[in-house]
């Protein structure tokens, strides 16, 4: 990948009772296309007395995408959704003008040893959709386009690429691809991508121009044409990006907006508990 512009390594962050590796936003690169936030969760070994428990908290101005490699999370939101997400499925929650959700270990796993490993991603909404009604979509593994080319397994998790389209209902031009190979493979991805592009290395390594790039980092390209690079045997990467927005995005806590005024309004709404509530939940995360 001869056009690497920036390398971003994971930074540890505490999201309550759970540590994650924060990748986006980064001080030198706030967004890649419409992707504004990326956390790598785990892999975490949780004992019989350890569980993921993130009480109800709000979002505006974005869609969240949860994609697990191991484990399970019970999602509940203020739309009345109550669904368990398992590996290779997609939870796509669009906040729009405002939504509240909780994320917890499912009840049947709360008293046993378990693993949790996956990606938490935020995609900013276009300016004209910031105040859209919130929605939720769950995609099973069988719904996601998957194919093999020259021994490399591809999966289109969201967006469009290679003439294919994911069932996940995105609101801007973007792509999120999974590439896996058990053997060393050299590939060239150029005209199939657009806008801005980056690669997240989950496992294995990438070799480009004599340089070896290890896991837990993002390689941001200068242009979407990723040129030629080599995947080592047993490598898994995620390629993501798309068309950037013309306007700047601001972030405060779980809120994304095109103006500081929108953030201030959301902060006040949450402080005064004027967001919709999640059925069956009595706790909430206070405004930091």
Short mmCIF file of C-alpha atoms in Angstrom, two decimals:
data_model
loop_
_atom_site.label_atom_id
_atom_site.label_comp_id
_atom_site.label_asym_id
_atom_site.label_seq_id
_atom_site.Cartn_x
_atom_site.Cartn_y
_atom_site.Cartn_z
CA UNK A 1 0.00 0.00 0.00
CA UNK A 2 2.35 2.67 -1.31
CA UNK A 3 0.12 5.61 -0.48
CA UNK A 4 -0.01 5.28 3.32
CA UNK A 5 -0.55 8.75 4.75
CA UNK A 6 -0.97 8.05 8.46
CA UNK A 7 -0.70 5.17 10.94
CA UNK A 8 -3.01 5.25 13.97
CA UNK A 9 -2.43 2.84 16.86
CA UNK A 10 -5.02 1.82 19.44
CA UNK A 11 -5.10 3.89 22.64
CA UNK A 12 -6.64 2.35 25.78
CA UNK A 13 -9.92 3.91 26.96
CA UNK A 14 -12.19 3.05 29.88
CA UNK A 15 -15.88 3.06 28.89
CA UNK A 16 -17.19 2.30 32.37
CA UNK A 17 -16.45 -1.25 33.47
CA UNK A 18 -14.82 -2.18 30.19
CA UNK A 19 -11.53 -1.26 28.47
CA UNK A 20 -11.39 -0.69 24.71
CA UNK A 21 -8.80 0.31 22.12
CA UNK A 22 -9.72 3.74 20.70
CA UNK A 23 -8.76 4.29 17.05
CA UNK A 24 -10.97 7.16 15.86
CA UNK A 25 -11.21 10.06 16.33
CA UNK A 26 -7.48 10.88 16.28
CA UNK A 27 -5.94 14.33 16.69
CA UNK A 28 -4.46 14.27 13.19
CA UNK A 29 -7.41 12.50 11.56
CA UNK A 30 -10.84 13.11 13.01
CA UNK A 31 -12.76 11.14 10.37
CA UNK A 32 -12.28 8.72 7.47
CA UNK A 33 -15.08 9.46 5.04
CA UNK A 34 -18.24 9.54 7.20
CA UNK A 35 -16.66 7.23 9.85
CA UNK A 36 -16.11 9.33 12.96
CA UNK A 37 -15.52 6.81 15.76
CA UNK A 38 -13.97 3.35 15.99
CA UNK A 39 -13.36 1.28 19.12
CA UNK A 40 -11.84 -2.21 19.25
CA UNK A 41 -13.47 -4.11 22.14
CA UNK A 42 -11.35 -6.87 23.60
CA UNK A 43 -10.63 -9.64 23.19
CA UNK A 44 -11.74 -9.73 26.81
CA UNK A 45 -12.01 -12.83 28.99
CA UNK A 46 -14.88 -12.17 31.39
CA UNK A 47 -15.33 -14.41 34.41
CA UNK A 48 -18.61 -15.56 35.94
CA UNK A 49 -18.84 -12.33 37.98
CA UNK A 50 -17.75 -9.95 35.19
CA UNK A 51 -20.27 -8.64 32.69
CA UNK A 52 -20.65 -5.87 30.18
CA UNK A 53 -23.11 -3.40 31.66
CA UNK A 54 -23.48 -0.06 29.89
CA UNK A 55 -26.69 1.55 31.21
CA UNK A 56 -28.96 3.68 29.02
CA UNK A 57 -27.15 6.55 27.32
CA UNK A 58 -28.15 8.89 24.48
CA UNK A 59 -26.93 9.55 20.92
CA UNK A 60 -27.72 12.17 18.28
CA UNK A 61 -26.53 12.81 14.72
CA UNK A 62 -25.03 9.41 13.95
CA UNK A 63 -25.56 5.72 13.24
CA UNK A 64 -23.86 3.14 15.45
CA UNK A 65 -22.60 -0.13 13.98
CA UNK A 66 -21.78 -3.04 16.27
CA UNK A 67 -19.95 -6.04 14.80
CA UNK A 68 -18.80 -8.90 17.04
CA UNK A 69 -16.10 -11.52 16.50
CA UNK A 70 -16.82 -13.37 19.77
CA UNK A 71 -19.43 -13.20 22.50
CA UNK A 72 -22.86 -11.61 22.65
CA UNK A 73 -24.46 -8.29 23.64
CA UNK A 74 -28.07 -7.61 24.55
CA UNK A 75 -29.21 -4.34 22.96
CA UNK A 76 -32.26 -2.44 24.21
CA UNK A 77 -33.31 0.99 22.98
CA UNK A 78 -35.98 3.66 23.32
CA UNK A 79 -37.71 2.45 20.13
CA UNK A 80 -38.66 -0.73 22.02
CA UNK A 81 -35.97 -2.85 20.35
CA UNK A 82 -34.65 -5.75 22.43
CA UNK A 83 -32.28 -7.96 20.46
CA UNK A 84 -29.15 -10.00 21.06
CA UNK A 85 -26.27 -9.49 18.68
CA UNK A 86 -23.96 -12.43 18.01
CA UNK A 87 -20.75 -12.78 15.98
CA UNK A 88 -20.88 -11.85 12.27
CA UNK A 89 -24.19 -10.01 12.66
CA UNK A 90 -24.72 -6.25 12.42
CA UNK A 91 -26.61 -3.94 14.76
CA UNK A 92 -27.21 -0.64 12.96
CA UNK A 93 -28.86 2.01 15.14
CA UNK A 94 -29.52 5.45 13.69
CA UNK A 95 -29.93 8.11 16.35
CA UNK A 96 -31.05 11.06 14.24
CA UNK A 97 -32.69 13.60 16.55
CA UNK A 98 -32.15 11.33 19.55
CA UNK A 99 -32.17 7.75 20.80
CA UNK A 100 -31.23 6.01 24.05
CA UNK A 101 -29.89 2.47 24.40
CA UNK A 102 -28.24 0.06 26.80
CA UNK A 103 -25.69 -2.68 26.11
CA UNK A 104 -25.39 -5.59 28.51
CA UNK A 105 -24.26 -9.20 28.73
CA UNK A 106 -27.28 -11.44 27.97
CA UNK A 107 -28.89 -12.99 31.05
CA UNK A 108 -27.94 -16.59 30.16
CA UNK A 109 -24.23 -15.65 30.08
CA UNK A 110 -24.08 -13.52 33.21
CA UNK A 111 -23.03 -16.32 35.58
CA UNK A 112 -20.48 -18.13 33.40
CA UNK A 113 -17.07 -17.45 31.87
CA UNK A 114 -17.28 -15.78 28.44
CA UNK A 115 -15.44 -13.83 25.77
CA UNK A 116 -16.26 -10.47 24.23
CA UNK A 117 -14.53 -9.18 21.11
CA UNK A 118 -15.70 -6.85 18.38
CA UNK A 119 -15.89 -3.39 16.83
CA UNK A 120 -18.01 -0.41 17.86
CA UNK A 121 -18.30 2.13 15.04
CA UNK A 122 -20.02 5.48 14.61
CA UNK A 123 -20.97 6.87 11.20
CA UNK A 124 -21.95 10.55 11.11
CA UNK A 125 -25.22 11.43 9.41
CA UNK A 126 -25.44 13.92 6.52
CA UNK A 127 -26.41 17.40 7.67
CA UNK A 128 -29.91 17.21 6.19
CA UNK A 129 -30.62 14.00 8.16
CA UNK A 130 -29.33 15.08 11.58
CA UNK A 131 -32.90 15.44 12.86
CA UNK A 132 -34.36 12.33 11.21
CA UNK A 133 -36.50 9.95 13.21
CA UNK A 134 -34.39 7.26 14.94
CA UNK A 135 -34.37 3.76 13.46
CA UNK A 136 -32.87 0.33 14.17
CA UNK A 137 -31.83 -2.47 11.81
CA UNK A 138 -30.39 -5.91 12.58
CA UNK A 139 -28.67 -7.90 9.82
CA UNK A 140 -28.01 -11.61 10.17
CA UNK A 141 -24.77 -13.03 8.78
CA UNK A 142 -26.60 -14.58 5.82
CA UNK A 143 -27.82 -11.13 4.70
CA UNK A 144 -24.33 -9.69 4.17
CA UNK A 145 -22.77 -10.10 0.70
CA UNK A 146 -19.80 -12.51 0.85
CA UNK A 147 -17.57 -13.91 -1.88
CA UNK A 148 -14.10 -15.26 -2.57
CA UNK A 149 -11.53 -13.96 -5.06
CA UNK A 150 -8.17 -15.69 -5.53
CA UNK A 151 -8.29 -17.28 -2.09
CA UNK A 152 -9.27 -14.09 -0.26
CA UNK A 153 -12.67 -14.09 1.48
CA UNK A 154 -14.57 -10.81 1.23
CA UNK A 155 -17.61 -9.67 3.20
CA UNK A 156 -19.40 -6.36 2.64
CA UNK A 157 -20.64 -5.37 6.08
CA UNK A 158 -22.07 -1.98 5.09
CA UNK A 159 -22.28 0.26 2.07
CA UNK A 160 -21.33 -0.50 -1.52
CA UNK A 161 -18.18 -1.90 -3.16
CA UNK A 162 -17.22 -4.25 -6.00
CA UNK A 163 -20.65 -3.81 -7.56
CA UNK A 164 -22.34 -5.20 -4.44
CA UNK A 165 -24.54 -3.58 -1.79
CA UNK A 166 -25.05 -4.50 1.86
CA UNK A 167 -28.59 -4.72 3.24
CA UNK A 168 -27.62 -2.35 6.07
CA UNK A 169 -29.53 0.92 5.35
CA UNK A 170 -26.76 3.53 5.28
CA UNK A 171 -27.39 7.24 4.63
CA UNK A 172 -24.22 8.27 2.78
CA UNK A 173 -21.71 6.84 0.30
CA UNK A 174 -19.51 4.49 2.31
CA UNK A 175 -18.02 1.00 2.53
CA UNK A 176 -16.99 -1.38 5.30
CA UNK A 177 -15.34 -4.57 4.06
CA UNK A 178 -13.89 -7.61 5.81
CA UNK A 179 -11.01 -9.44 4.09
CA UNK A 180 -9.70 -12.78 5.38
CA UNK A 181 -7.09 -15.16 4.04
CA UNK A 182 -5.46 -18.33 5.37
CA UNK A 183 -2.58 -18.09 2.88
CA UNK A 184 -0.25 -15.26 1.94
CA UNK A 185 -1.92 -13.23 -0.81
CA UNK A 186 -1.04 -10.09 -2.75
CA UNK A 187 -4.01 -7.98 -3.74
CA UNK A 188 -4.67 -4.65 -5.42
CA UNK A 189 -7.81 -2.68 -4.62
CA UNK A 190 -8.15 0.48 -6.62
CA UNK A 191 -11.13 1.49 -8.70
CA UNK A 192 -13.60 -0.35 -6.45
CA UNK A 193 -13.25 2.19 -3.64
CA UNK A 194 -13.99 5.93 -3.44
CA UNK A 195 -13.60 8.98 -1.23
CA UNK A 196 -11.26 8.30 1.70
CA UNK A 197 -10.06 4.83 2.72
CA UNK A 198 -8.32 3.16 5.65
CA UNK A 199 -7.39 -0.36 6.71
CA UNK A 200 -7.78 -1.72 10.24
CA UNK A 201 -5.59 -4.76 10.90
CA UNK A 202 -7.32 -7.15 13.31
CA UNK A 203 -4.90 -10.08 13.08
CA UNK A 204 -1.95 -11.16 10.98
CA UNK A 205 -0.02 -8.46 9.12
CA UNK A 206 0.29 -6.43 5.94
CA UNK A 207 3.49 -5.99 3.95
CA UNK A 208 3.99 -2.99 1.67
CA UNK A 209 7.23 -1.77 0.08
CA UNK A 210 9.28 -3.81 2.54
CA UNK A 211 7.42 -2.52 5.60
CA UNK A 212 5.47 -4.85 7.89
CA UNK A 213 2.34 -3.49 9.60
CA UNK A 214 1.08 -5.36 12.66
CA UNK A 215 -2.41 -5.58 14.26
CA UNK A 216 -4.28 -3.02 16.34
CA UNK A 217 -3.64 -0.09 14.04
CA UNK A 218 -5.24 1.81 11.19
CA UNK A 219 -3.41 2.60 7.96
CA UNK A 220 -4.95 5.70 6.38
CA UNK A 221 -4.34 6.10 2.67
CA UNK A 222 -3.68 9.32 0.78
CA UNK A 223 -6.33 8.31 -1.76
CA UNK A 224 -8.85 5.43 -2.00
CA UNK A 225 -6.71 3.52 -4.52
CA UNK A 226 -4.96 1.18 -2.08
CA UNK A 227 -2.50 -0.06 -4.69
CA UNK A 228 -0.73 -3.36 -4.09
CA UNK A 229 -0.08 -4.91 -0.69
CA UNK A 230 0.44 -8.40 0.68
CA UNK A 231 -1.63 -10.09 3.36
CA UNK A 232 0.30 -12.59 5.48
CA UNK A 233 -1.24 -16.01 6.08
CA UNK A 234 -4.10 -15.97 8.61
CA UNK A 235 -4.72 -12.25 8.30
CA UNK A 236 -8.00 -10.40 8.82
CA UNK A 237 -8.39 -6.75 7.89
CA UNK A 238 -11.25 -4.26 7.64
CA UNK A 239 -11.27 -1.64 4.90
CA UNK A 240 -13.56 1.32 5.52
CA UNK A 241 -14.25 4.83 4.27
CA UNK A 242 -16.27 6.71 1.70
CA UNK A 243 -17.13 10.23 0.62
CA UNK A 244 -16.29 12.86 3.27
CA UNK A 245 -18.84 15.50 4.25
CA UNK A 246 -18.31 19.15 3.29
CA UNK A 247 -19.06 20.32 6.85
CA UNK A 248 -17.06 19.82 10.03
CA UNK A 249 -18.43 17.49 12.71
CA UNK A 250 -18.28 18.19 16.44
CA UNK A 251 -18.30 15.49 19.13
CA UNK A 252 -19.23 15.71 22.77
CA UNK A 253 -19.53 12.40 24.65
CA UNK A 254 -22.06 10.34 22.63
CA UNK A 255 -23.28 13.24 20.53
CA UNK A 256 -22.25 14.15 16.96
CA UNK A 257 -23.42 17.37 15.28
CA UNK A 258 -22.62 19.98 12.65
CA UNK A 259 -22.80 22.76 15.25
CA UNK A 260 -21.88 23.34 18.87
CA UNK A 261 -25.42 24.62 19.45
CA UNK A 262 -26.85 21.19 18.66
CA UNK A 263 -24.46 19.62 21.16
CA UNK A 264 -25.44 22.09 23.88
CA UNK A 265 -29.13 21.42 23.27
CA UNK A 266 -28.57 17.64 23.50
CA UNK A 267 -26.53 18.02 26.70
CA UNK A 268 -29.36 20.00 28.31
CA UNK A 269 -32.00 17.51 27.11
CA UNK A 270 -30.08 14.61 28.69
CA UNK A 271 -29.34 16.50 31.90
CA UNK A 272 -33.06 17.20 32.26
CA UNK A 273 -33.92 13.60 31.21
CA UNK A 274 -36.04 14.69 28.25
CA UNK A 275 -34.78 11.93 25.94
CA UNK A 276 -37.07 8.90 25.44
CA UNK A 277 -36.62 6.05 27.91
CA UNK A 278 -35.67 2.39 27.50
CA UNK A 279 -38.33 -0.05 28.70
CA UNK A 280 -37.21 -2.20 31.60
CA UNK A 281 -34.23 0.03 32.49
CA UNK A 282 -34.04 2.23 35.59
CA UNK A 283 -30.39 3.27 35.47
CA UNK A 284 -28.79 5.85 33.18
CA UNK A 285 -25.32 7.19 32.47
CA UNK A 286 -24.99 10.77 33.81
CA UNK A 287 -23.81 13.55 31.52
CA UNK A 288 -20.03 13.75 32.03
#
